[in-house]
Coordinates of C-alpha atoms and ligand atoms in Angstrom, one line a residue:
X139 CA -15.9 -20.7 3.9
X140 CA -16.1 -17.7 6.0
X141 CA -13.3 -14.9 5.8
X142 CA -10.2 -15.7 7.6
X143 CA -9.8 -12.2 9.1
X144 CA -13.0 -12.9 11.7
X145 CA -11.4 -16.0 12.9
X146 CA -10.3 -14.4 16.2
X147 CA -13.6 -13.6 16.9
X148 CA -15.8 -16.4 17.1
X149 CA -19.3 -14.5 17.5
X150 CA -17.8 -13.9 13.6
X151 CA -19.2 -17.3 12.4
X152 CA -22.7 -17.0 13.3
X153 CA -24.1 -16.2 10.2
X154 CA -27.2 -17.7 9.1
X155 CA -26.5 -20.8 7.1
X156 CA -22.8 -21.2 7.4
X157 CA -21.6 -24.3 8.3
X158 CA -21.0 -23.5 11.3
X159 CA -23.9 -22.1 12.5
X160 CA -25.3 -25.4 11.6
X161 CA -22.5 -27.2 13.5
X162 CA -23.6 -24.5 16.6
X163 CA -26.9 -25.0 16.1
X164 CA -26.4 -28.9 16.6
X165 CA -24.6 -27.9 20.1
X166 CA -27.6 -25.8 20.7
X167 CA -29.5 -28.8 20.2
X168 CA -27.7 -31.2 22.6
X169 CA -27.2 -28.2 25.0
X170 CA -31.0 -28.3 25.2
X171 CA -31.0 -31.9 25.8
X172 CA -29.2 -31.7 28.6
X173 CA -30.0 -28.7 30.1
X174 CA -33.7 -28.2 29.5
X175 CA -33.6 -25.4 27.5
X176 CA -36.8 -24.6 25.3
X177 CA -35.5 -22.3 23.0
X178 CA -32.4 -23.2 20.3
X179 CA -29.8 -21.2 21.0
X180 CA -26.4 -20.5 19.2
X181 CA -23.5 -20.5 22.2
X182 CA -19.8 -20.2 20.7
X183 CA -17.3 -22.9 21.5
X184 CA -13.8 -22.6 21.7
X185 CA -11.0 -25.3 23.0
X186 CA -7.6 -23.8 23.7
X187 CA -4.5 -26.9 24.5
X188 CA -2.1 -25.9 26.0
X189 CA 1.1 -27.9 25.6
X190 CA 3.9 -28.9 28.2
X191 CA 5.5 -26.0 27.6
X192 CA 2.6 -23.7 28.4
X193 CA 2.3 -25.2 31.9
X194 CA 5.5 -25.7 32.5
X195 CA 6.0 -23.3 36.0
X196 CA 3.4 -21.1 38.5
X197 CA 3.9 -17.8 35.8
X198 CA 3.0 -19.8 32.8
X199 CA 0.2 -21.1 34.4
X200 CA -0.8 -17.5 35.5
X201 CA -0.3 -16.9 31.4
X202 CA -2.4 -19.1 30.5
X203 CA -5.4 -18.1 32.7
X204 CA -4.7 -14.6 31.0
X205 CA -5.5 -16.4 28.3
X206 CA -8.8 -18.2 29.1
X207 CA -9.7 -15.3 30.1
X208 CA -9.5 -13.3 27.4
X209 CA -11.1 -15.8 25.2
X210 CA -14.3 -16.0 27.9
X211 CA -14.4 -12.1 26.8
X212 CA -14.5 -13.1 23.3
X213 CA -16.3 -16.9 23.5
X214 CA -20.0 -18.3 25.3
X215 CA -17.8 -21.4 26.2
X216 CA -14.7 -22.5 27.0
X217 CA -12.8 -25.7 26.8
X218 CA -9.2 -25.9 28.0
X219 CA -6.9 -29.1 27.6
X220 CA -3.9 -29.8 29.1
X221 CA -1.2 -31.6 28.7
X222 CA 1.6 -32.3 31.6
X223 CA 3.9 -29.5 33.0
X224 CA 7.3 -29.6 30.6
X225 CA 10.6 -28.5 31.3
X226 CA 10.7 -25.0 32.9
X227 CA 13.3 -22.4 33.0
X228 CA 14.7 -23.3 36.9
X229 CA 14.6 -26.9 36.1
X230 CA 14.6 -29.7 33.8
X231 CA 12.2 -31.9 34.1
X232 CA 9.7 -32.4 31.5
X233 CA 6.7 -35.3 33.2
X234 CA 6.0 -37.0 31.1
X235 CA 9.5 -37.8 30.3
X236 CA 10.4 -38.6 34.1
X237 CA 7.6 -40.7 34.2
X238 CA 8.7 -43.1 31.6
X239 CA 12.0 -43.2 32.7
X240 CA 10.8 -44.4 36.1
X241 CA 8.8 -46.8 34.6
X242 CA 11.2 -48.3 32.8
X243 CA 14.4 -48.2 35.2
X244 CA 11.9 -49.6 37.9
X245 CA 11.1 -52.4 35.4
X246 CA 14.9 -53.0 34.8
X247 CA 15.7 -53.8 38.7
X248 CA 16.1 -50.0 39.7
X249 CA 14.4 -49.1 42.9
X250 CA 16.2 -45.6 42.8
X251 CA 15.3 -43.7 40.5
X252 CA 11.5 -43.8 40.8
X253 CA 11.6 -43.0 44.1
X254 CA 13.9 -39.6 43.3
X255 CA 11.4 -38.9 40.4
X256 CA 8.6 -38.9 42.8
X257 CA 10.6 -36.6 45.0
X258 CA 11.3 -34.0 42.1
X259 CA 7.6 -34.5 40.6
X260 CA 6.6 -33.9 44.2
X261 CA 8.8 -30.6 44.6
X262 CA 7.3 -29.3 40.8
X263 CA 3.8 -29.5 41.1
X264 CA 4.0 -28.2 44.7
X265 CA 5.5 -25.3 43.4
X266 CA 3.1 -24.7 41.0
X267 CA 0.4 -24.9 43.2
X268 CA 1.6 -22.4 45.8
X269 CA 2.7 -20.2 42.9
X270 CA -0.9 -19.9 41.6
X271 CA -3.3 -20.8 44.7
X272 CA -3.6 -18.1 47.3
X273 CA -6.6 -20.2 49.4
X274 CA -5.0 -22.2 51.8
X275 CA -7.5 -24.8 51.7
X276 CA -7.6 -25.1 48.1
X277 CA -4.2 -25.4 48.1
X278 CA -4.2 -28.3 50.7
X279 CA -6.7 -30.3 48.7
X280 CA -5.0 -29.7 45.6
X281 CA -2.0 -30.6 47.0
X282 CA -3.6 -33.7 48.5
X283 CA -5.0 -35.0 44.9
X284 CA -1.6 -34.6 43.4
X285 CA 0.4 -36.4 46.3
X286 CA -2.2 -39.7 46.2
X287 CA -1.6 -39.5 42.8
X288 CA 2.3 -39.5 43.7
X289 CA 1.4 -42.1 45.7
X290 CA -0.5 -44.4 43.0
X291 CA 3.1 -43.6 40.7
X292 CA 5.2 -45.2 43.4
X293 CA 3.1 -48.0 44.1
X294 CA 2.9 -49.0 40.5
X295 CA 6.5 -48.6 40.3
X296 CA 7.0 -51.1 42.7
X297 CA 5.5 -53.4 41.7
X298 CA 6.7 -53.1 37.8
X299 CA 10.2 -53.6 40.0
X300 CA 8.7 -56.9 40.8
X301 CA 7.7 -57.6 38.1
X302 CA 10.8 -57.1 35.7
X303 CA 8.8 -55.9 33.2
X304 CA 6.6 -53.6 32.6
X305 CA 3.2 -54.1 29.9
X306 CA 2.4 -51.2 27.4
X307 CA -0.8 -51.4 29.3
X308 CA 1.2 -50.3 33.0
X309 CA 3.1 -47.9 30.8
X310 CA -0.3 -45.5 29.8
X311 CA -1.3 -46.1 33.2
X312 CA 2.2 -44.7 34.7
X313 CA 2.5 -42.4 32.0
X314 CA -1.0 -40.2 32.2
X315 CA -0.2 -39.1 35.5
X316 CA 1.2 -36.1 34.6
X317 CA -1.8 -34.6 32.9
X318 CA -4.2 -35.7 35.7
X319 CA -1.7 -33.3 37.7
X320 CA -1.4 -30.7 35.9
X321 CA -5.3 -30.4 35.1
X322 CA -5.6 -30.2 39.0
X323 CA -3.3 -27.4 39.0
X324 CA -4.3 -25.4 36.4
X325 CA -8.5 -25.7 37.1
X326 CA -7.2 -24.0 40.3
X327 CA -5.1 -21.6 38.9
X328 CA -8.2 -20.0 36.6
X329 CA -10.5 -20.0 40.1
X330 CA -7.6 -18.2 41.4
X331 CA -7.9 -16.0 38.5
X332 CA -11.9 -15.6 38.6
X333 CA -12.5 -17.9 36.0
X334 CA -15.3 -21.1 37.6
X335 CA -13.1 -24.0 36.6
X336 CA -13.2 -27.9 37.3
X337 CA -11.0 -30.3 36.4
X338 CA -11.8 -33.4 34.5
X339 CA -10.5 -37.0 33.8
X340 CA -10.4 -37.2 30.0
X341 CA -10.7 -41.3 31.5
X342 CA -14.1 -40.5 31.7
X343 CA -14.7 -39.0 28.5
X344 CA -12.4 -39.9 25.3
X345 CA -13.1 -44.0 25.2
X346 CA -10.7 -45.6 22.9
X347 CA -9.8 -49.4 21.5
X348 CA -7.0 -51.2 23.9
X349 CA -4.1 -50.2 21.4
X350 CA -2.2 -49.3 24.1
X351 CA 0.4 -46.3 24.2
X352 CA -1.0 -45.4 20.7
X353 CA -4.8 -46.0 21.5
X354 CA -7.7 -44.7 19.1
X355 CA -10.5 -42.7 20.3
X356 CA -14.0 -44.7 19.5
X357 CA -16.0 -41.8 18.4
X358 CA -19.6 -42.6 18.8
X359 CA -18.6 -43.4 22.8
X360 CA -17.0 -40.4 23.2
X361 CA -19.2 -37.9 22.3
X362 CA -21.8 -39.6 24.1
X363 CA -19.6 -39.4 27.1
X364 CA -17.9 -35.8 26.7
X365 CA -21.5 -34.1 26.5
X366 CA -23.0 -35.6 29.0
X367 CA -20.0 -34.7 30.8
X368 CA -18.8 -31.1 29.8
X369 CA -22.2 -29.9 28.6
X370 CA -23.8 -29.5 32.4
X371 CA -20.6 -27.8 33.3
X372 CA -20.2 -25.4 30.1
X373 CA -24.1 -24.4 30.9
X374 CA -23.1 -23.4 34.3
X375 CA -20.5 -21.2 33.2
X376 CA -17.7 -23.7 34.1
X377 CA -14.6 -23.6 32.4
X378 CA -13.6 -27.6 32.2
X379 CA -10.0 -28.3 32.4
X380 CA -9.9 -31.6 30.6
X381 CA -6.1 -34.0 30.9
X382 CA -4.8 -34.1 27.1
X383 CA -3.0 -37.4 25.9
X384 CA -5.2 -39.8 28.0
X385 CA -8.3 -41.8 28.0
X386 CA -9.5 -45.2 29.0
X387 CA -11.1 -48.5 27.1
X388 CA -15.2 -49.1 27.5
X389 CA -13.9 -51.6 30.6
X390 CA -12.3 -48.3 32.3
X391 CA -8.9 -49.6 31.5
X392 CA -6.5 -46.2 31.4
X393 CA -4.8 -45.8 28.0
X394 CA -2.9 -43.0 26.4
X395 CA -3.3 -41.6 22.6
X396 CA 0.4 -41.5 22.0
X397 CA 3.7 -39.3 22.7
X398 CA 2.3 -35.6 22.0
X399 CA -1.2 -37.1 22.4
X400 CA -2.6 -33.8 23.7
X401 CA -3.1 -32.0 20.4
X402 CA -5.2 -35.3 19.5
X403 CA -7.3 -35.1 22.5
X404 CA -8.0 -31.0 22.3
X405 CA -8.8 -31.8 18.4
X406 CA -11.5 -35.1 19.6
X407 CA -13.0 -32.8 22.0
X408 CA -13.6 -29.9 19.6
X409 CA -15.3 -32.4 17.1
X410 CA -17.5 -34.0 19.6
X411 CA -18.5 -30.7 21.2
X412 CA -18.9 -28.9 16.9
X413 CA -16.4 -26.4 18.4
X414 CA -16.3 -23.3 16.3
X415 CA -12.4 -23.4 16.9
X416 CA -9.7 -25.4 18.2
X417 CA -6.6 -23.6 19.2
X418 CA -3.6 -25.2 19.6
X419 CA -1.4 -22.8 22.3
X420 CA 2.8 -24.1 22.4
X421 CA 5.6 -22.7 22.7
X422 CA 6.5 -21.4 18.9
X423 CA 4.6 -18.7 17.1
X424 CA 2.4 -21.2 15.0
X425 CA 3.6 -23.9 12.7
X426 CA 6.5 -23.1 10.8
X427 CA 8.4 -23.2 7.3
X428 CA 10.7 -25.7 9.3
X429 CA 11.3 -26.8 12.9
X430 CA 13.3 -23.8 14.4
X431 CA 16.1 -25.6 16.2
X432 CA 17.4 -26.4 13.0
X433 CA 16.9 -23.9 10.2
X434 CA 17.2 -20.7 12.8
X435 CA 15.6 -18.5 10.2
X436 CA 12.1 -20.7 9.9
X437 CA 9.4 -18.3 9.4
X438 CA 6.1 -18.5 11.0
X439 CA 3.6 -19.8 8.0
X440 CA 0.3 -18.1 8.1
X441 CA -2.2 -20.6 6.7
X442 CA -2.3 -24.1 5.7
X443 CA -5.0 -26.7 4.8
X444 CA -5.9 -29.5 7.1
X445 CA -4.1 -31.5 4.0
X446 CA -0.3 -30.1 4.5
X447 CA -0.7 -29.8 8.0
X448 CA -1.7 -33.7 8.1
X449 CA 1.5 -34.5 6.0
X450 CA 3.5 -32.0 7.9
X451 CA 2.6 -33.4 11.3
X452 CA 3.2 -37.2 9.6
X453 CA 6.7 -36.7 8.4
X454 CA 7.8 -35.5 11.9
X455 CA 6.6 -31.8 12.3
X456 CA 6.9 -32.1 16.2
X457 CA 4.5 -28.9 17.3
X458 CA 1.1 -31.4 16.5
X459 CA 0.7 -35.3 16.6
X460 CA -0.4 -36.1 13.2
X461 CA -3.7 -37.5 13.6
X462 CA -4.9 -33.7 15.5
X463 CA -6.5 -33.1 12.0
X464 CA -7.9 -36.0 11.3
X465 CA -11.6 -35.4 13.1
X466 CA -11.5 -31.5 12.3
X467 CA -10.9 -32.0 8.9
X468 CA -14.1 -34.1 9.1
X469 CA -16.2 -31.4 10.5
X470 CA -15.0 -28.0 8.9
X471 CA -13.3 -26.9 12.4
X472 CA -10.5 -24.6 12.1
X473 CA -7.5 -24.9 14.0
X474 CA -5.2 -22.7 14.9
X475 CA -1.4 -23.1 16.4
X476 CA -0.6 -19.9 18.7
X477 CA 1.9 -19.2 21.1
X478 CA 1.3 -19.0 24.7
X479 CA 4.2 -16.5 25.2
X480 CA 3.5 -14.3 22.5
X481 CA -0.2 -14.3 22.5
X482 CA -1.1 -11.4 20.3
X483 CA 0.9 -12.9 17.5
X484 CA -1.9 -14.8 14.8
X485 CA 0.1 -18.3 14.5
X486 CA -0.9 -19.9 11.9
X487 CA -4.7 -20.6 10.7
X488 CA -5.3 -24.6 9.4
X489 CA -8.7 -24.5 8.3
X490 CA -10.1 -27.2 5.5
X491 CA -10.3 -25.2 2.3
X492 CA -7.6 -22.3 1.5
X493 CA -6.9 -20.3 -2.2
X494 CA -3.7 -21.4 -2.8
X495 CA -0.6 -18.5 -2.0
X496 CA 2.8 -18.1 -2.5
X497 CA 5.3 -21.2 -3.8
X498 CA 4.6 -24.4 -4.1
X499 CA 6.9 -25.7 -1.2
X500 CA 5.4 -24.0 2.3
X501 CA 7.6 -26.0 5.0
X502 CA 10.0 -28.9 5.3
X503 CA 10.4 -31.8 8.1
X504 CA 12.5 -34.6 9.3
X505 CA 12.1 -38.1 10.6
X506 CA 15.5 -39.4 11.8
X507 CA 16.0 -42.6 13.4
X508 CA 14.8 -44.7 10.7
X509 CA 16.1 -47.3 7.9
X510 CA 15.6 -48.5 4.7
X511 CA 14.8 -51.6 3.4
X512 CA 15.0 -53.0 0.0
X513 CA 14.2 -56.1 -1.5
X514 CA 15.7 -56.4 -4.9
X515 CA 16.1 -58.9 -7.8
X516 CA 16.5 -59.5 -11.2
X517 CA 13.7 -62.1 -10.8
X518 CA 11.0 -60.0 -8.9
X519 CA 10.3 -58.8 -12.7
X520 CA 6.6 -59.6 -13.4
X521 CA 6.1 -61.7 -10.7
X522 CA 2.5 -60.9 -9.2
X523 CA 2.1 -60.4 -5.4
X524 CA 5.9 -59.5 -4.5
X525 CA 4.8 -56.4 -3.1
X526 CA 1.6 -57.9 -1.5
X527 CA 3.7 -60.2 0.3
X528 CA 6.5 -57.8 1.3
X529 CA 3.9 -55.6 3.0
X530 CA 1.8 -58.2 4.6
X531 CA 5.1 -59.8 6.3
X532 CA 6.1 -56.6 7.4
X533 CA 2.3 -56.2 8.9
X534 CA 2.9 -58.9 10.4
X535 CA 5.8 -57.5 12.8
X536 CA 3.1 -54.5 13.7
X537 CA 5.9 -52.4 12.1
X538 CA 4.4 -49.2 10.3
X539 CA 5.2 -47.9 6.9
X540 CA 6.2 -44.5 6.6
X541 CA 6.9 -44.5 2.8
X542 CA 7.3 -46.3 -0.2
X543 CA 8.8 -46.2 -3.4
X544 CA 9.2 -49.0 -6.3
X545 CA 11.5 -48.5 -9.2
X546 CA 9.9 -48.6 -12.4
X547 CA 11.5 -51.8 -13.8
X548 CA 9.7 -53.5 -10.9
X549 CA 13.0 -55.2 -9.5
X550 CA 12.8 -53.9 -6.2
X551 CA 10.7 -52.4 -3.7
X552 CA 11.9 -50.0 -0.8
X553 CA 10.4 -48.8 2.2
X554 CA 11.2 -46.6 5.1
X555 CA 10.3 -48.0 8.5
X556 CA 11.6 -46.9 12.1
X557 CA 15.0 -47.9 12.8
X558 CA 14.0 -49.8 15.7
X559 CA 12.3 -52.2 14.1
X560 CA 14.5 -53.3 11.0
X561 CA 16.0 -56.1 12.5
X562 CA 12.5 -57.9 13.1
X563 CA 11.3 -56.3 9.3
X564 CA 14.2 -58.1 7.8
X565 CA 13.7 -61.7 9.5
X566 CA 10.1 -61.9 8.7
X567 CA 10.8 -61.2 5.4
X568 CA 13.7 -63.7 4.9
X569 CA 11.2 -66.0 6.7
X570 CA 8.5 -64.9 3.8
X571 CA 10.6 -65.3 0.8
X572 CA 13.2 -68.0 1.7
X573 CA 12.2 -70.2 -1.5
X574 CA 12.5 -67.3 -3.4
X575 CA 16.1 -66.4 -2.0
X576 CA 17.4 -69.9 -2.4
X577 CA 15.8 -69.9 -6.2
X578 CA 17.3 -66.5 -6.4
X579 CA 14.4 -64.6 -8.0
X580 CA 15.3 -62.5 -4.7
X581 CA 18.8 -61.0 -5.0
X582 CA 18.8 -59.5 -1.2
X583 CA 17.0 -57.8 1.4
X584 CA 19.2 -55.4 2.7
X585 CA 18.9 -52.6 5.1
X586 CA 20.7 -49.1 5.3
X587 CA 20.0 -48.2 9.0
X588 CA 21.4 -44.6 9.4
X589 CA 18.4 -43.2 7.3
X590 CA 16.4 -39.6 7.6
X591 CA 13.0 -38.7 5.7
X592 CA 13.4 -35.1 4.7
X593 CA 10.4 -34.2 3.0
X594 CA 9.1 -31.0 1.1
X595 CA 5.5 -30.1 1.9
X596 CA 2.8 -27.7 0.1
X597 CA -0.4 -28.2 -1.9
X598 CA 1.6 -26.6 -5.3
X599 CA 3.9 -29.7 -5.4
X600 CA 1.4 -32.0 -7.7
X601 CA 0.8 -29.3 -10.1
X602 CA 3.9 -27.3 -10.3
X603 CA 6.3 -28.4 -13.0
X604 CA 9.8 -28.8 -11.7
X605 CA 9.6 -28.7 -7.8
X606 CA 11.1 -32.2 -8.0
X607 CA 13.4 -31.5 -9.9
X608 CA 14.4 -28.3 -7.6
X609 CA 14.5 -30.1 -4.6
X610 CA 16.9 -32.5 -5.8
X611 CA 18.9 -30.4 -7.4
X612 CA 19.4 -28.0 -4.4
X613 CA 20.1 -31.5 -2.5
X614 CA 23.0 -32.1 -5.1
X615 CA 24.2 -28.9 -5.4
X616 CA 25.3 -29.7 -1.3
X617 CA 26.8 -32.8 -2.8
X618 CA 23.9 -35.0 -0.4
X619 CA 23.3 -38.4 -1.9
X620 CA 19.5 -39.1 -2.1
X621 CA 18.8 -42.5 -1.5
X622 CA 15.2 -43.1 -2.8
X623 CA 12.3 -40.6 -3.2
X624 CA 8.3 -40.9 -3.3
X625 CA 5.7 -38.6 -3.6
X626 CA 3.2 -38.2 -0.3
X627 CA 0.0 -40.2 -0.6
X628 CA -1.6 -37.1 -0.4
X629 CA -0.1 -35.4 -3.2
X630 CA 1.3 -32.4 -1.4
X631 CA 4.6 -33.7 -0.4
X632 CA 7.4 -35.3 -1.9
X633 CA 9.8 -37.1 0.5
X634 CA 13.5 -38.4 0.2
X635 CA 15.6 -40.8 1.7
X636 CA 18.9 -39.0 3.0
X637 CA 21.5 -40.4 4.9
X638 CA 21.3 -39.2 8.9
X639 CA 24.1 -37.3 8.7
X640 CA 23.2 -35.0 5.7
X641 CA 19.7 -35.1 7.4
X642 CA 20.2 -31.3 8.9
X643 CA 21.4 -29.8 6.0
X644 CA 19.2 -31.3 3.3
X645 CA 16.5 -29.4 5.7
X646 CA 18.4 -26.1 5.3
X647 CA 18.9 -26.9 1.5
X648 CA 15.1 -27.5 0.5
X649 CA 14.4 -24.9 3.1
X650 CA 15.8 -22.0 1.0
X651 CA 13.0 -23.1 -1.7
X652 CA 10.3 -22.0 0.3
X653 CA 8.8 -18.9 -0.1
X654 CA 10.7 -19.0 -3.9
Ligands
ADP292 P1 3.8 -28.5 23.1 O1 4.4 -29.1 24.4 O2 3.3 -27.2 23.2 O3 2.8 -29.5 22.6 P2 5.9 -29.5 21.3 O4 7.2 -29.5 21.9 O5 5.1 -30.8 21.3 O6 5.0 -28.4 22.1 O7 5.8 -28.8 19.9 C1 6.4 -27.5 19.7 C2 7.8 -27.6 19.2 O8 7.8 -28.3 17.9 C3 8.5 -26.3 18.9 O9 9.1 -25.8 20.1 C4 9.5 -26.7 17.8 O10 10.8 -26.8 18.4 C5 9.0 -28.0 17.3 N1 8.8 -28.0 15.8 C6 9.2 -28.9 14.9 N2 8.9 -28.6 13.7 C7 8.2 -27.4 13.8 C8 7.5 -26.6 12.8 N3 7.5 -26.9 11.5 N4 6.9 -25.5 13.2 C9 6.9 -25.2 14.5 N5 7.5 -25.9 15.5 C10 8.1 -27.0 15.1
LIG293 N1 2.5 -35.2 27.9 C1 2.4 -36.0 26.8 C2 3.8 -36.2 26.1 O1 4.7 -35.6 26.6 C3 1.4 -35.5 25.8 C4 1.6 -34.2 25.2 O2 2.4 -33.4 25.7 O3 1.0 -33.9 24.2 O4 3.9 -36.9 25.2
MG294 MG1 3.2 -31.4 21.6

């Protein structure tokens, strides 16, 4: 791997036979598919997301053209992604959040509130716009685009209203708006700063399954689609502005990659275009030893493998959705998390293969808002398949694991799964075992409901004696009960089952290991 202290630069990685002058030389290749070009070039590719957050008002947006161009001073080509404008400082609406909330209220009967969201949405993104566009015309046909897409909003609304319902399928389609607005906004706000820009409908380009709200990005269709897409513009000297979070089905059908999405679509992008870099820009000075609203003192953690930032992101590190890894792990693309506000700082370098520094634990996260289940009996001793079935009834409920752990003397299994879905867990498996319940093999499936996952996270956990032991004894030295613990599939965490309300400090407890 080449030194991390080039990794700002990206002209840094062209060195003959790294990997990623092979990976360039590949873009070189499709570049001169599409283009024409006769001889094989090396052009260096960087994607910079920016988050909610990062767009959130006119003088972020103005921030982050500062930043595209800096990195067109540094990069051949540019990629930004975007995801929707968040909450900024003169008001509170984050919209992707407001769209939601339409959606539903509309779909419960209420004819208000979507029509006031529209209004605010309206008021927001025509802010922005005359905040960052001095051309009166372009801002008259960006403000056009963004009112028909107001427009599309409020229709759908309506008729969810009809409805009474509304489909997961209405809900991605209701829900991407924001992105397709704020891509608008922002390709405008770089021409306003000099920088060529064009928007783009990640619709056209990141084709996923029909998994609605939580879709999956077929990969084959996607690069096919995001060349022939971005590669004429990037050749042009066009920056494209691509909408994070969304894409659509091979029939066209609009779908959405899941809350926080964005991260997932700058990191797809980056993988189908052999990106030298992705980096991740939000509103926190990379990824941290914990999330900063609530261990105050969380320090910024300089570098982490793809590995820990995977089980990080899983066990509810908010700043990236936890599949962002996933396809740059695959291709040797570094990632980086930076902050838009505080640009000069490093953030934090993920990258596939580190020497491993410092202690064992790096960071610590929280799930809340789930339960645990437990089936349990005296009976359940050396009886094959218990656990087969168990799982396969809860597959059955489309319910998703998010850890396990089986006591020794194999009389009962537990498992974490979102609170929200416990209630459906627990039937199916009543349903599942009945005969063994009535022959009482199965003592009880029971449920404790006001659950957290705290879990400890850092590549020394497997090998270094007596962090388990650490952990849980800096958990009982706060007097917090732990409930059931299990080691990460990936061997660089170890999570524990807390009650909610010791959730917080069992975070500040294992977070005074870090950096031991
Ligand atoms: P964006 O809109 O830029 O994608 P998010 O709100 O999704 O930003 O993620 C950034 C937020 O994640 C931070 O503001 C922080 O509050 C939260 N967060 C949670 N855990 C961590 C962590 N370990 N390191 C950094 N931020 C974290
Ligand atoms: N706007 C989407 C959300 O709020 C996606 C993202 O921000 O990453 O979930
Ligand atoms: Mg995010």
């Amino acid at each position: 791997m080449p030194d991390l202290a080039g990794l700002d630069n990206g002209k840094h990685f062209n060195t003959p036979g790294s990997e990623y002058n092979r990976a360039v030389c590949g873009q070189a290749a499709m570049i001169q598919h599409y283009a024409g070009l006769t001889t094989q070039q090396t052009m260096s590719l960087v994607v910079l997301k920016f988050g909610g957050t990062s767009v959130r008002d006119a003088q972020a947006m103005h921030q982050v053209a500062r930043i595209a161009r800096s990195a067109l001073s540094q990069w051949e080509r540019v990629v930004v992604v975007t995801s929707a404008m968040g909450k900024a400082p003169n008001d509170t609406i984050k919209v992707t959040d407001a769209l939601i909330t339409a959606a539903r209220t509309a779909a419960d009967g209420d004819s208000e509130t979507f029509h006031r969201v529209r209004r605010e949405l309206a008021d927001k993104h025509q802010a922005a716009i005359d905040g960052v566009i001095a051309n009166a015309d372009e801002r008259q046909r960006i403000g056009d685009e963004v009112e028909q897409l107001l427009s599309g909003f409020e229709m759908l609304c309506a008729s969810v209203r009809v409805l009474g319902e509304i489909t997961p399928r209405a809900l991605d389609a209701i829900s991407g708006l924001g992105e397709r607005m704020a891509a608008r906004i922002l390709a405008g706000a770089l021409r306003n700063n000099g920088i060529p820009a064009e928007a783009v409908d990640a619709t056209e380009i990141i084709i996923t399954n029909d998994n609605y709200l939580s879709a999956a990005p077929l990969m084959e269709a996607t690069g096919e689609k995001t060349r022939a897409r971005l590669l004429p513009l990037l050749e042009a000297g066009i920056v494209p502005v691509v909408t994070g979070f969304i894409g659509a089905t091979p029939a066209g059908v609009p779908t959405t990659l899941g809350r926080g999405g964005s991260d997932f679509s700058a990191s797809i992008i980056g993988a189908v275009l052999d990106a030298n870099e992705v980096h991740n820009y939000t509103d926190v000075d990379g990824v941290m030893t914990a999330d900063p609203r609530i261990v105050p003192n969380a320090r910024t953690i300089e570098a982490l493998t793809g590995q820990e930032m995977s089980e990080l992101a899983f066990f509810g590190a908010q700043v990236l959705h936890p599949m962002t890894i996933a396809p740059l792990i695959e291709k040797g693309i570094p990632l980086r998390v930076k902050n838009t506000f505080n640009p000069s700082h490093p953030g934090t370098l993920i990258q596939h293969e580190l020497a491993r520094t410092g202690s064992a634990i790096k960071a610590v996260t929280v799930i809340d808002q789930v339960a645990m289940v437990t089936v349990a009996g005296r009976g359940m001793k050396g009886v094959p398949g218990i656990a087969g079935r168990t799982f396969m009834a809860v597959a059955r409920t489309s319910t998703s694991v998010l850890m396990i752990s089986q006591a020794s003397a194999e009389q009962n299994i537990c498992f974490v799964v979102p609170r929200n879905a416990a209630v459906k867990v627990v039937h199916e498996l009543e349903h599942e075992f009945a005969r063994e319940l009535s022959h009482q093999e199965i003592d009880h499936i029971s449920v404790m409901d006001e659950a957290s996952i705290v879990t400890a996270v850092g590549m020394g956990i497997s090998d270094t004696p007596g962090v388990s032991g650490r952990v849980c004894s800096a958990l009982g030295a706060h007097g917090i009960n732990i409930h059931a613990i299990a080691q990460g599939s990936s061997e660089c965490g170890i999570s524990l089952i807390v009650g909610a309300k010791d959730s917080r400090e069992a975070v500040r407890a294992i977070h005074a290991l870090t950096g031991a």
